[in-house]
Tab-separated table of C-alpha atoms in Angstrom:
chain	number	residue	atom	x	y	z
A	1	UNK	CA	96.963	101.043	142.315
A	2	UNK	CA	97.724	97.667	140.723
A	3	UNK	CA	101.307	96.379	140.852
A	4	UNK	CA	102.892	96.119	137.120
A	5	UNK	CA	101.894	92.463	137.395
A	6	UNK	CA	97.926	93.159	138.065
A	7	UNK	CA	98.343	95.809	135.180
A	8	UNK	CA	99.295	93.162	132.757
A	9	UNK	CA	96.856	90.914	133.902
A	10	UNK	CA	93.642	93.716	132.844
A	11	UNK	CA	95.659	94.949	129.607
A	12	UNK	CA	95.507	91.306	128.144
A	13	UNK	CA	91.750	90.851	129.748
A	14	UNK	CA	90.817	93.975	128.191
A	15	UNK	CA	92.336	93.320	124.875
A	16	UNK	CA	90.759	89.990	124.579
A	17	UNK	CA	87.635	91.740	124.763
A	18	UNK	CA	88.061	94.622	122.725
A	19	UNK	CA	89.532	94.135	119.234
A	20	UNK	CA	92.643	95.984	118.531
A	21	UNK	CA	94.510	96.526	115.053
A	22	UNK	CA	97.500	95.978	117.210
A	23	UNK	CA	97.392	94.176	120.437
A	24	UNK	CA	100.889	93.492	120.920
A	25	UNK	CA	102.157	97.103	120.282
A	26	UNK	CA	99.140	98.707	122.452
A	27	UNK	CA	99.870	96.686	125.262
A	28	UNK	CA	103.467	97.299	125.344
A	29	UNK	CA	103.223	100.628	125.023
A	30	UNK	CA	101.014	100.935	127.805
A	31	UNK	CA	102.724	99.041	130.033
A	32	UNK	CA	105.680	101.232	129.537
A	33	UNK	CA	103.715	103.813	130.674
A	34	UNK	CA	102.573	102.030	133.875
A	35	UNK	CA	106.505	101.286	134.440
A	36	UNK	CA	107.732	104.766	134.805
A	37	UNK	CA	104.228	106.491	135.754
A	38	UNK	CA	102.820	103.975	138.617
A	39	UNK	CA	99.657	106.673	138.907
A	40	UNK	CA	98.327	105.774	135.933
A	41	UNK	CA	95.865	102.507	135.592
A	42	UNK	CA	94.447	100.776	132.764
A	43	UNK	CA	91.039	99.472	132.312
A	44	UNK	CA	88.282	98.723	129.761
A	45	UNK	CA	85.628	101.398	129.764
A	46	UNK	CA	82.584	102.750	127.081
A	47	UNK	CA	83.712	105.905	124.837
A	48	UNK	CA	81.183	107.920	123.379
A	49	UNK	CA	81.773	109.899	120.429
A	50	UNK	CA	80.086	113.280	119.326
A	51	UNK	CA	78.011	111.174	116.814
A	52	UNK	CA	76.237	108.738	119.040
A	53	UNK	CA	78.751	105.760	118.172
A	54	UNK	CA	79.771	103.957	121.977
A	55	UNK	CA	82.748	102.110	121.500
A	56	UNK	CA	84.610	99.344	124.178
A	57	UNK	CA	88.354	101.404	124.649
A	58	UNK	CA	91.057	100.750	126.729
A	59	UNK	CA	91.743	104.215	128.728
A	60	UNK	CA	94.765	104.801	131.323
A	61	UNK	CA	93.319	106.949	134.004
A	62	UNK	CA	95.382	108.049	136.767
A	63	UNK	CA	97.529	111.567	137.715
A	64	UNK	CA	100.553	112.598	136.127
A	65	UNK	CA	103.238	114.047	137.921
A	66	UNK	CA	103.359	117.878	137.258
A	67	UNK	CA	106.202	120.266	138.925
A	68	UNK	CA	104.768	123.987	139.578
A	69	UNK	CA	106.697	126.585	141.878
A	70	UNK	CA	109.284	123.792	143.642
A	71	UNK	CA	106.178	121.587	144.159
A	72	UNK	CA	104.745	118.403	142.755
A	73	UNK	CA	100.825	117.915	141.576
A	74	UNK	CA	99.364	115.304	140.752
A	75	UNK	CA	96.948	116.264	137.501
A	76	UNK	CA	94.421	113.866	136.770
A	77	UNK	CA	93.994	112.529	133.119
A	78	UNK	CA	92.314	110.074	131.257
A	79	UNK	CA	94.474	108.924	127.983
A	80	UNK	CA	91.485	107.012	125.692
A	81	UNK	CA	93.531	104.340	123.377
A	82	UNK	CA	92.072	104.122	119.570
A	83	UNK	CA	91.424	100.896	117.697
A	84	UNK	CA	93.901	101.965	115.426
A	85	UNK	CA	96.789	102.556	118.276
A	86	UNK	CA	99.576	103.162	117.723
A	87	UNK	CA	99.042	104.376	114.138
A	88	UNK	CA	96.468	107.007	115.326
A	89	UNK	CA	96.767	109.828	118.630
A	90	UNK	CA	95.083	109.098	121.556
A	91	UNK	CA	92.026	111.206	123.107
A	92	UNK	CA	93.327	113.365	126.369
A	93	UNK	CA	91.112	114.672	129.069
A	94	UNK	CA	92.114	116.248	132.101
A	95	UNK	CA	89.544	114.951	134.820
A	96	UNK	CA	89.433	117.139	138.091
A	97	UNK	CA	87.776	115.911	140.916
A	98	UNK	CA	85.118	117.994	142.754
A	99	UNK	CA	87.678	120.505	144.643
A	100	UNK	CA	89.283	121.168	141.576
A	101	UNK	CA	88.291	123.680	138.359
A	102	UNK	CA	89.273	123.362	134.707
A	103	UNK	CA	91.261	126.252	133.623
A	104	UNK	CA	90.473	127.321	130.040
A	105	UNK	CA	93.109	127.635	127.563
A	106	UNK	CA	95.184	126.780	124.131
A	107	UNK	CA	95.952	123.085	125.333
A	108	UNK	CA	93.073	122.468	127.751
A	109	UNK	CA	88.922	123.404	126.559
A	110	UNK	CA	85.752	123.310	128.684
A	111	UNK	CA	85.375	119.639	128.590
A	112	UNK	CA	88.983	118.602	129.932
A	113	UNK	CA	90.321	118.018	126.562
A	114	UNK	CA	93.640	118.133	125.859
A	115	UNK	CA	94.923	119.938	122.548
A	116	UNK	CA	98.563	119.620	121.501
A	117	UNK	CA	100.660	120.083	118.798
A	118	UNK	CA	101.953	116.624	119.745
A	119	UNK	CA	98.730	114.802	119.001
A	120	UNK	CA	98.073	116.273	115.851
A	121	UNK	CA	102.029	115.551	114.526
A	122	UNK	CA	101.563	112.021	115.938
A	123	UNK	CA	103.528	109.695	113.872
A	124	UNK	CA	104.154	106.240	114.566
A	125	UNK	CA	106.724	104.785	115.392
A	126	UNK	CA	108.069	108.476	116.402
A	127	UNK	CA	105.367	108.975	118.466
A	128	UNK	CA	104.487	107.024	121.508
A	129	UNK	CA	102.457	107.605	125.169
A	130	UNK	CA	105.925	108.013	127.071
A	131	UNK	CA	106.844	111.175	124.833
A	132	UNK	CA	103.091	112.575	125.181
A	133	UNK	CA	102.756	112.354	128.683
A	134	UNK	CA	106.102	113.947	129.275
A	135	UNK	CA	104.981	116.833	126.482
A	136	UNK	CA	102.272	117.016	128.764
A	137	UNK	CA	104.257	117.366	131.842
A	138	UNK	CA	106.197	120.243	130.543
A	139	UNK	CA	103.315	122.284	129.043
A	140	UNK	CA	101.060	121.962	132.316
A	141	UNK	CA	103.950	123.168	134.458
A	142	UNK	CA	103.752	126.304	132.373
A	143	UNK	CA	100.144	126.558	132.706
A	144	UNK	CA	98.646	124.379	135.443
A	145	UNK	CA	95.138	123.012	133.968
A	146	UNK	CA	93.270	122.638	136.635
A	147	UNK	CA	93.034	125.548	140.131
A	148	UNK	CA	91.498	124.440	143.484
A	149	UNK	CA	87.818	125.854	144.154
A	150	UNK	CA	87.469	128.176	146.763
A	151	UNK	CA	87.849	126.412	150.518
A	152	UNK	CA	84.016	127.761	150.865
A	153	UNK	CA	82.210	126.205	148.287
A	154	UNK	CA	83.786	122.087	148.967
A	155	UNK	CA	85.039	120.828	151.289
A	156	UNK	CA	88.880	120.323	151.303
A	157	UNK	CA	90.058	117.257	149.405
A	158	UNK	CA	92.595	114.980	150.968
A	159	UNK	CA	95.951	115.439	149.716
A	160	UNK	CA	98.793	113.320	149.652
A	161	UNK	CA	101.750	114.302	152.328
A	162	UNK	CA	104.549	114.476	150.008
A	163	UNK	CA	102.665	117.045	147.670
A	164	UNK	CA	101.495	120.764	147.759
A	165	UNK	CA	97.800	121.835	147.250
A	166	UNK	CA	96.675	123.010	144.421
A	167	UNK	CA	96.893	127.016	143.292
A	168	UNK	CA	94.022	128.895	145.064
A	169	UNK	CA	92.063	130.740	143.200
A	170	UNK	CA	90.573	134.328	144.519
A	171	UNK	CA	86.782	134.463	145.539
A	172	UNK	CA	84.449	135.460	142.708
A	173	UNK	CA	86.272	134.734	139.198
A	174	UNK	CA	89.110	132.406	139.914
A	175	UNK	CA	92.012	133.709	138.837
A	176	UNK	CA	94.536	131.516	136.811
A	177	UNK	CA	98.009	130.185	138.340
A	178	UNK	CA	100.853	133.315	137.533
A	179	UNK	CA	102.356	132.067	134.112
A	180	UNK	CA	105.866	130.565	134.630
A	181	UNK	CA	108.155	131.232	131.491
A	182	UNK	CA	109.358	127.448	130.391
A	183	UNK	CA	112.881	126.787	131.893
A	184	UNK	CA	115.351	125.224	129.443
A	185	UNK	CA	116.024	121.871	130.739
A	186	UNK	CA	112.948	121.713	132.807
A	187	UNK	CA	112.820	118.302	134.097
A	188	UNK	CA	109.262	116.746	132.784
A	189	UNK	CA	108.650	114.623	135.806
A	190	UNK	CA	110.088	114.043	139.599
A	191	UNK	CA	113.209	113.296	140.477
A	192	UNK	CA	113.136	109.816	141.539
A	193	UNK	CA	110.528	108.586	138.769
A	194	UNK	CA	112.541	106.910	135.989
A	195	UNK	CA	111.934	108.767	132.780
A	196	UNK	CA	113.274	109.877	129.412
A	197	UNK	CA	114.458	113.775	127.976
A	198	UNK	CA	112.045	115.878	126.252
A	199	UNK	CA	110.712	114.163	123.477
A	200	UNK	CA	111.985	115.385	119.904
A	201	UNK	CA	109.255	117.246	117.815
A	202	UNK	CA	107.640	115.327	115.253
A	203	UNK	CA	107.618	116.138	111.512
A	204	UNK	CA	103.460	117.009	110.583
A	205	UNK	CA	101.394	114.460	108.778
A	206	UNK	CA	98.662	115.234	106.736
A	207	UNK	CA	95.479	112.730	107.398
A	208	UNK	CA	95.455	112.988	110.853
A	209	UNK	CA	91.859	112.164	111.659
A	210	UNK	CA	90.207	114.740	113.561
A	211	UNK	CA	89.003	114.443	117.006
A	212	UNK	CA	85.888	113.970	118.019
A	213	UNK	CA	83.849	116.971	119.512
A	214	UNK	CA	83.514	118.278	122.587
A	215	UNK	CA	81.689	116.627	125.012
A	216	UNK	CA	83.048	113.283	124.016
A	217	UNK	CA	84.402	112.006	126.894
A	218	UNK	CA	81.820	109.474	129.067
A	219	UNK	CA	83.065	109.795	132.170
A	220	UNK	CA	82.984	106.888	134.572
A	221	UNK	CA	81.384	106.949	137.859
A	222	UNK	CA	84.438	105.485	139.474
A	223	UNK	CA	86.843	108.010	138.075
A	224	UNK	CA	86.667	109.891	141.396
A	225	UNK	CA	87.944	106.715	143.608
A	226	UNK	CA	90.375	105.799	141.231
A	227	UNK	CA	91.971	108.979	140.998
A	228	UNK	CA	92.224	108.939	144.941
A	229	UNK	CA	93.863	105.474	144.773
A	230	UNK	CA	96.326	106.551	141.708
A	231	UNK	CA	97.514	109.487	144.260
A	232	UNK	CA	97.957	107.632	147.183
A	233	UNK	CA	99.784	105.223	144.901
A	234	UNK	CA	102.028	107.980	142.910
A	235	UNK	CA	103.899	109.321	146.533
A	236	UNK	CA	106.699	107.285	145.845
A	237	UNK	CA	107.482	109.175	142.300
A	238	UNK	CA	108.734	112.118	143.762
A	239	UNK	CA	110.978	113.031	146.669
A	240	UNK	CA	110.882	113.900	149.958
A	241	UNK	CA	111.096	117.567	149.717
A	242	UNK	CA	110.130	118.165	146.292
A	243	UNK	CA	113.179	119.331	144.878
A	244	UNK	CA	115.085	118.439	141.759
A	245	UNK	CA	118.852	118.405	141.932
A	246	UNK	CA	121.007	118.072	138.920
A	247	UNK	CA	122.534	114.912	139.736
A	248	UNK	CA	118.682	113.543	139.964
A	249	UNK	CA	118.554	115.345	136.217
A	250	UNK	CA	121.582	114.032	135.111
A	251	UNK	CA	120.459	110.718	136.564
A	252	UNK	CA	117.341	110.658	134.688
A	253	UNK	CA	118.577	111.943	131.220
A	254	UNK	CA	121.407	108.732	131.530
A	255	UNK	CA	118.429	106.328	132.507
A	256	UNK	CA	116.630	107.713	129.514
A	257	UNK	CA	119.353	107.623	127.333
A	258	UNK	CA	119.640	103.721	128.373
A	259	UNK	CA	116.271	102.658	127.757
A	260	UNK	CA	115.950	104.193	124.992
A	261	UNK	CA	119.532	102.667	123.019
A	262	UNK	CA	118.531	99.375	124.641
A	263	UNK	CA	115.107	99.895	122.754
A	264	UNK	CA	116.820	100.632	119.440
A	265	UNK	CA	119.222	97.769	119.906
A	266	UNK	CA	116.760	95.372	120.458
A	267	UNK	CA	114.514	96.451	117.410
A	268	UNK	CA	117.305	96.553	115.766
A	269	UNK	CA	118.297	92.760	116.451
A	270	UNK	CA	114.972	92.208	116.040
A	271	UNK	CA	115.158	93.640	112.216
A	272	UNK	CA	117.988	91.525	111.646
A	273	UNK	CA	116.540	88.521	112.996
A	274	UNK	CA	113.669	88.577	110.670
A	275	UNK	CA	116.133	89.634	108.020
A	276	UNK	CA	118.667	86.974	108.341
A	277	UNK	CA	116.059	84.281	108.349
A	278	UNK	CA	114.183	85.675	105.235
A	279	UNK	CA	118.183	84.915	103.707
A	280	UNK	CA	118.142	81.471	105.208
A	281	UNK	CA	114.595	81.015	103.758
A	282	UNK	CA	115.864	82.252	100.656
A	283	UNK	CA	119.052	80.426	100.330
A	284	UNK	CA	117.282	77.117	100.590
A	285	UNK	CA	114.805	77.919	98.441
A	286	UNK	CA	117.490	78.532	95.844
A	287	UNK	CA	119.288	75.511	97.121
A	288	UNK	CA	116.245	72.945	96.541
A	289	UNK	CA	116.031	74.742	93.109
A	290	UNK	CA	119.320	74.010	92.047
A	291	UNK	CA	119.044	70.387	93.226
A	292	UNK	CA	115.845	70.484	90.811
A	293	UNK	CA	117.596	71.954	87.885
A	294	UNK	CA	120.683	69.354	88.312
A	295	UNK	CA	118.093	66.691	88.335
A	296	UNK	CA	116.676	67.856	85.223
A	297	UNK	CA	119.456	68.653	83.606
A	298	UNK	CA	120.703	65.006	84.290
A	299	UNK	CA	117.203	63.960	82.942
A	300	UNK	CA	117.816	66.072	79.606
A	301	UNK	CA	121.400	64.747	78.811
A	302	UNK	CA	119.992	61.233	79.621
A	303	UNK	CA	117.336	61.412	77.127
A	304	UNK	CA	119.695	63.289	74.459
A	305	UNK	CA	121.985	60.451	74.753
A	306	UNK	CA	118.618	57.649	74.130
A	307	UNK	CA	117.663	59.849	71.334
A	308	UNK	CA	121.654	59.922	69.442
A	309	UNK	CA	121.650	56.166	70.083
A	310	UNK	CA	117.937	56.119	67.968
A	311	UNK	CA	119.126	58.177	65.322
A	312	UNK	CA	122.374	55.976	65.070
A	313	UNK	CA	120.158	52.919	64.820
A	314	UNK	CA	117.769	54.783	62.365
A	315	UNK	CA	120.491	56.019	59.784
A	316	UNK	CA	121.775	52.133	59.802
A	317	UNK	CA	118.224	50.893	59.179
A	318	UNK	CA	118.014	53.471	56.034
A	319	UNK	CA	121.254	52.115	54.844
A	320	UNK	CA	120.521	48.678	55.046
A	321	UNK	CA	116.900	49.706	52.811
A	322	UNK	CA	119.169	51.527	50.261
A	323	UNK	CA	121.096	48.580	49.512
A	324	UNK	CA	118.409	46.580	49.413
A	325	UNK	CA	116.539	48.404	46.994
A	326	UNK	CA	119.358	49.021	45.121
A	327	UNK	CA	120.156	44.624	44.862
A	328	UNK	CA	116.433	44.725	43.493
A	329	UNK	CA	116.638	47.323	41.444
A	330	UNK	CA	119.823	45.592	39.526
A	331	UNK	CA	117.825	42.227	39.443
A	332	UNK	CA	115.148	41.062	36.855
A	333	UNK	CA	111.689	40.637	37.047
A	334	UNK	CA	110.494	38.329	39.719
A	335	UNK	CA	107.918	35.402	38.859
A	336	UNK	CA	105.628	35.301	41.986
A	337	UNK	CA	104.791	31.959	41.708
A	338	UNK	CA	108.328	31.297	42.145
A	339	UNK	CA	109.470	33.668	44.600
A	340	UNK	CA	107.958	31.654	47.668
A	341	UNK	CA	108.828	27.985	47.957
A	342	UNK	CA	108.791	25.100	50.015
A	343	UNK	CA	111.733	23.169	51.426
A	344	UNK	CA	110.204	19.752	50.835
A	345	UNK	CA	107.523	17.735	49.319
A	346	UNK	CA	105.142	17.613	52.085
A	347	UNK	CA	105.132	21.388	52.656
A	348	UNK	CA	104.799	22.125	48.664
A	349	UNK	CA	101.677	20.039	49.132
A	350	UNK	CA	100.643	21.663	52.091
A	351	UNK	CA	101.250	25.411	50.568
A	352	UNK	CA	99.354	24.196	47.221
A	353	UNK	CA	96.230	22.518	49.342
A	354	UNK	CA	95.781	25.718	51.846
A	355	UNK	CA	96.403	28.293	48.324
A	356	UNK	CA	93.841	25.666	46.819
A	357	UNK	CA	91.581	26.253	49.399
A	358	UNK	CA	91.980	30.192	49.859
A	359	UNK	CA	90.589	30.263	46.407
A	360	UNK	CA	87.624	28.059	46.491
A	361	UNK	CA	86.564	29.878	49.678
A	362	UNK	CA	86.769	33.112	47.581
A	363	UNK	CA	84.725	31.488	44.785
A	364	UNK	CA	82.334	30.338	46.934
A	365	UNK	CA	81.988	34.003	48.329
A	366	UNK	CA	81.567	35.467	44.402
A	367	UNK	CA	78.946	32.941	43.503
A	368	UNK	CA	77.200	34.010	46.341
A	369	UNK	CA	77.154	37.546	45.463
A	370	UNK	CA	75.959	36.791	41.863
A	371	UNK	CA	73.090	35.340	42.629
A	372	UNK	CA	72.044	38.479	45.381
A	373	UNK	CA	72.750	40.394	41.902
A	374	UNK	CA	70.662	38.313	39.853
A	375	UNK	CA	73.775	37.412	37.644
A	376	UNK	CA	72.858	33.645	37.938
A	377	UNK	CA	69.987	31.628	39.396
A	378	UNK	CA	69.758	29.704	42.177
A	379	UNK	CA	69.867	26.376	40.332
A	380	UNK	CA	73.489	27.229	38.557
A	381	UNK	CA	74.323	28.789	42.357
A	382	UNK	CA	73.336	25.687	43.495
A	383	UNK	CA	75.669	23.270	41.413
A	384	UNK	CA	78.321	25.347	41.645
A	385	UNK	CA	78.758	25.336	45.421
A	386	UNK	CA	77.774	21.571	45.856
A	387	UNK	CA	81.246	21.083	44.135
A	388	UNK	CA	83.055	23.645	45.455
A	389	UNK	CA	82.113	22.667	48.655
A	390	UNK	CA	83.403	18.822	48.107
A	391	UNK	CA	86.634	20.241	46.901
A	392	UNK	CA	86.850	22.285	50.303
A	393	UNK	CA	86.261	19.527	52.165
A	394	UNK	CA	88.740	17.118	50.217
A	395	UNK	CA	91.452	20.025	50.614
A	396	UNK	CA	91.196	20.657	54.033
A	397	UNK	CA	91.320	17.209	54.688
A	398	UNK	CA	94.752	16.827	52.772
A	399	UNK	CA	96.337	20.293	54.393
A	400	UNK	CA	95.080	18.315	58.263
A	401	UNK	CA	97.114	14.618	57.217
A	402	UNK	CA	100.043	17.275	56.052
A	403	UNK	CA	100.267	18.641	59.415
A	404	UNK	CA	100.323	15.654	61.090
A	405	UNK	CA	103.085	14.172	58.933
A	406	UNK	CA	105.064	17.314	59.581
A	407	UNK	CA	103.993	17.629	63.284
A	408	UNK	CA	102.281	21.285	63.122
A	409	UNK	CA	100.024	22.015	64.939
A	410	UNK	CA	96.205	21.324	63.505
């Protein structure tokens, strides 16, 4: 039997290897198993289903403790973990070993598997592998699933000191255990294994998925020796003599009790946990948002003020055009010729030489397009521009000896 350390060790191999919904949650419910029932073992083994389909599972294969007429038996199971655990029941099998016998009934069929209202109300997270195995530990100390075979046809199986054989069956057709009525307050497991009350009933869920068909169950060649090692191993659950005394009840229940507040607490802390820092997340979320809304409000009332300032500037503008327009309005006609002049001599030369010049460059330009028209020939064209162009030339020359006397630039 592995220690809780070598258990560990295989749960995280095997879920490395096999591909779980739920890694974290399968593995810790397991191991809570392996805590309080140290004959059960996990390992990674092939499943075969009705259809064909072989699937990699993690199974916890072992004995359970079962009490039965002031003695202790150790029923062998095999507890096959879904993908989907927890969300979805586990596949039970009882698994005798050759000096044992199935015994038909309700909760137990030819094959070994195990039928209770437990696993068909299964509903996580009220439903767990602590509260099945102890379900099962009460309904197989009513009736026992397994009987020993007859000391004639095997030989007799080794059994454990601290526990009592299994119920003999009669030569012929063995008969089935007597039925013992369920006790109230029937402790589900021996006195010195740590444990937890009768699990509360479950409300029922529709969709449970149905399980697969008999026959199901690929049993493993090494089932046999593992079973032998999980009850050697599973001694120490139970007392000496093999009875239950209400202190050990009462002892149990309060250790129960325990675990399971100190469960709730911590998921509770847990929920808080996540809760409170989903507000911190929050609050400076909301935090960075109102720094961002400040900013642009800032941003707003500085652009407000830059467009009042415009506006200010604009209305003055459209005052100073009123009165202007209204000064020329009350004036008389303007003579053009007059309305631009120079400050002195030199520069009234200069303005009349380049105005000069302006215009013989546009007459120039005219003649041109008269004679692409047609309007005059080239001889007239000819004339023409000869002395427009020496009157160009004398002009230009006069507005170049005016910038020099006036110290422009030429």
């Amino acid at each position: 039997m592995p220690g809780g350390t070598n258990a560990e060790s295989v749960l995280s191999a095997a879920l490395s290897k096999v591909k779980y919904r739920n890694p974290e949650m399968t593995k810790r419910d397991c191991l809570n198993v392996i805590h309080h029932y140290r004959g059960l073992a996990p390992k990674q083994d092939k499943f075969i289903f009705d259809n064909g389909i072989q699937r990699e599972l993690i199974t916890l294969t072992g004995t359970i403790p079962v009490p039965y007429k002031g003695q202790n038996y150790n029923i062998p199971v095999a507890i096959w973990l879904l993908d989907t655990h927890p969300h979805n029941a586990p596949l039970c099998y009882v698994k005798p070993t050759q000096d044992m016998q199935i015994k038909v009934s309700k909760h137990v069929d030819t094959s070994g598997k195990i039928y209770l209202p437990y696993l068909h109300e299964w509903s996580h997270p009220n439903s767990d592998l602590i509260g099945l195995i102890q379900i099962c530990i009460v309904t197989f100390s009513e009736q026992p699933p397994v009987y020993s075979r007859p000391r004639q046809e095997t030989p007799p199986a080794y059994q454990p000191a601290s526990y009592g054989v299994y119920p003999p069956a009669a030569a012929g057709n063995p008969p089935y255990p007597p039925h013992m009525p369920y006790r109230q307050g029937y402790p589900p497991y021996p006195a010195n294994t740590p444990g937890y009350p009768p699990y509360p009933p479950n409300p029922p869920t529709s969709g449970y998925p149905p399980y697969p068909p008999q026959g199901g169950y690929n049993s493993s060649p090494q089932l046999q020796t593992q079973y032998s090692q999980a009850s050697t191993g599973s001694t120490d659950t139970s007392s000496g003599g093999g009875t239950i005394t209400h202190e050990h009840i009462k002892a149990s229940i309060l250790s129960a009790v325990e675990d399971k507040v100190r469960r709730r607490i911590r998921d509770e802390m847990s929920t808080r946990e996540a809760e409170q820092d989903s507000l911190n997340k929050i609050r400076e979320d909301l935090n960075a948002g109102g720094e961002r809304l400040r900013k642009m409000l800032q941003k707003l009332q500085e652009e407000s003020d830059e467009l009042d300032r415009n506006i200010s500037t604009l209305e003055r503008k459209q005052e100073e055009m009123d009165e202007m327009i209204n000064k020329l309005e009350a004036t008389d006609e303007i003579n053009v010729d007059e309305a631009v002049t120079a400050s002195s001599p030199l520069y009234r030369q200069l303005l009349a030489a380049y105005a000069e010049e302006s215009a013989t460059e546009d007459a120039i330009y005219f003649l041109g397009e008269a004679l692409r028209r047609g309007v005059i020939d080239c001889d007239v064209y000819l004339k023409h521009v000869r002395n427009l162009s020496r009157r160009q030339f004398m002009l230009r020359i006069t507005m170049q000896k005016c910038r020099q006397k006036a110290g422009l630039a030429i």
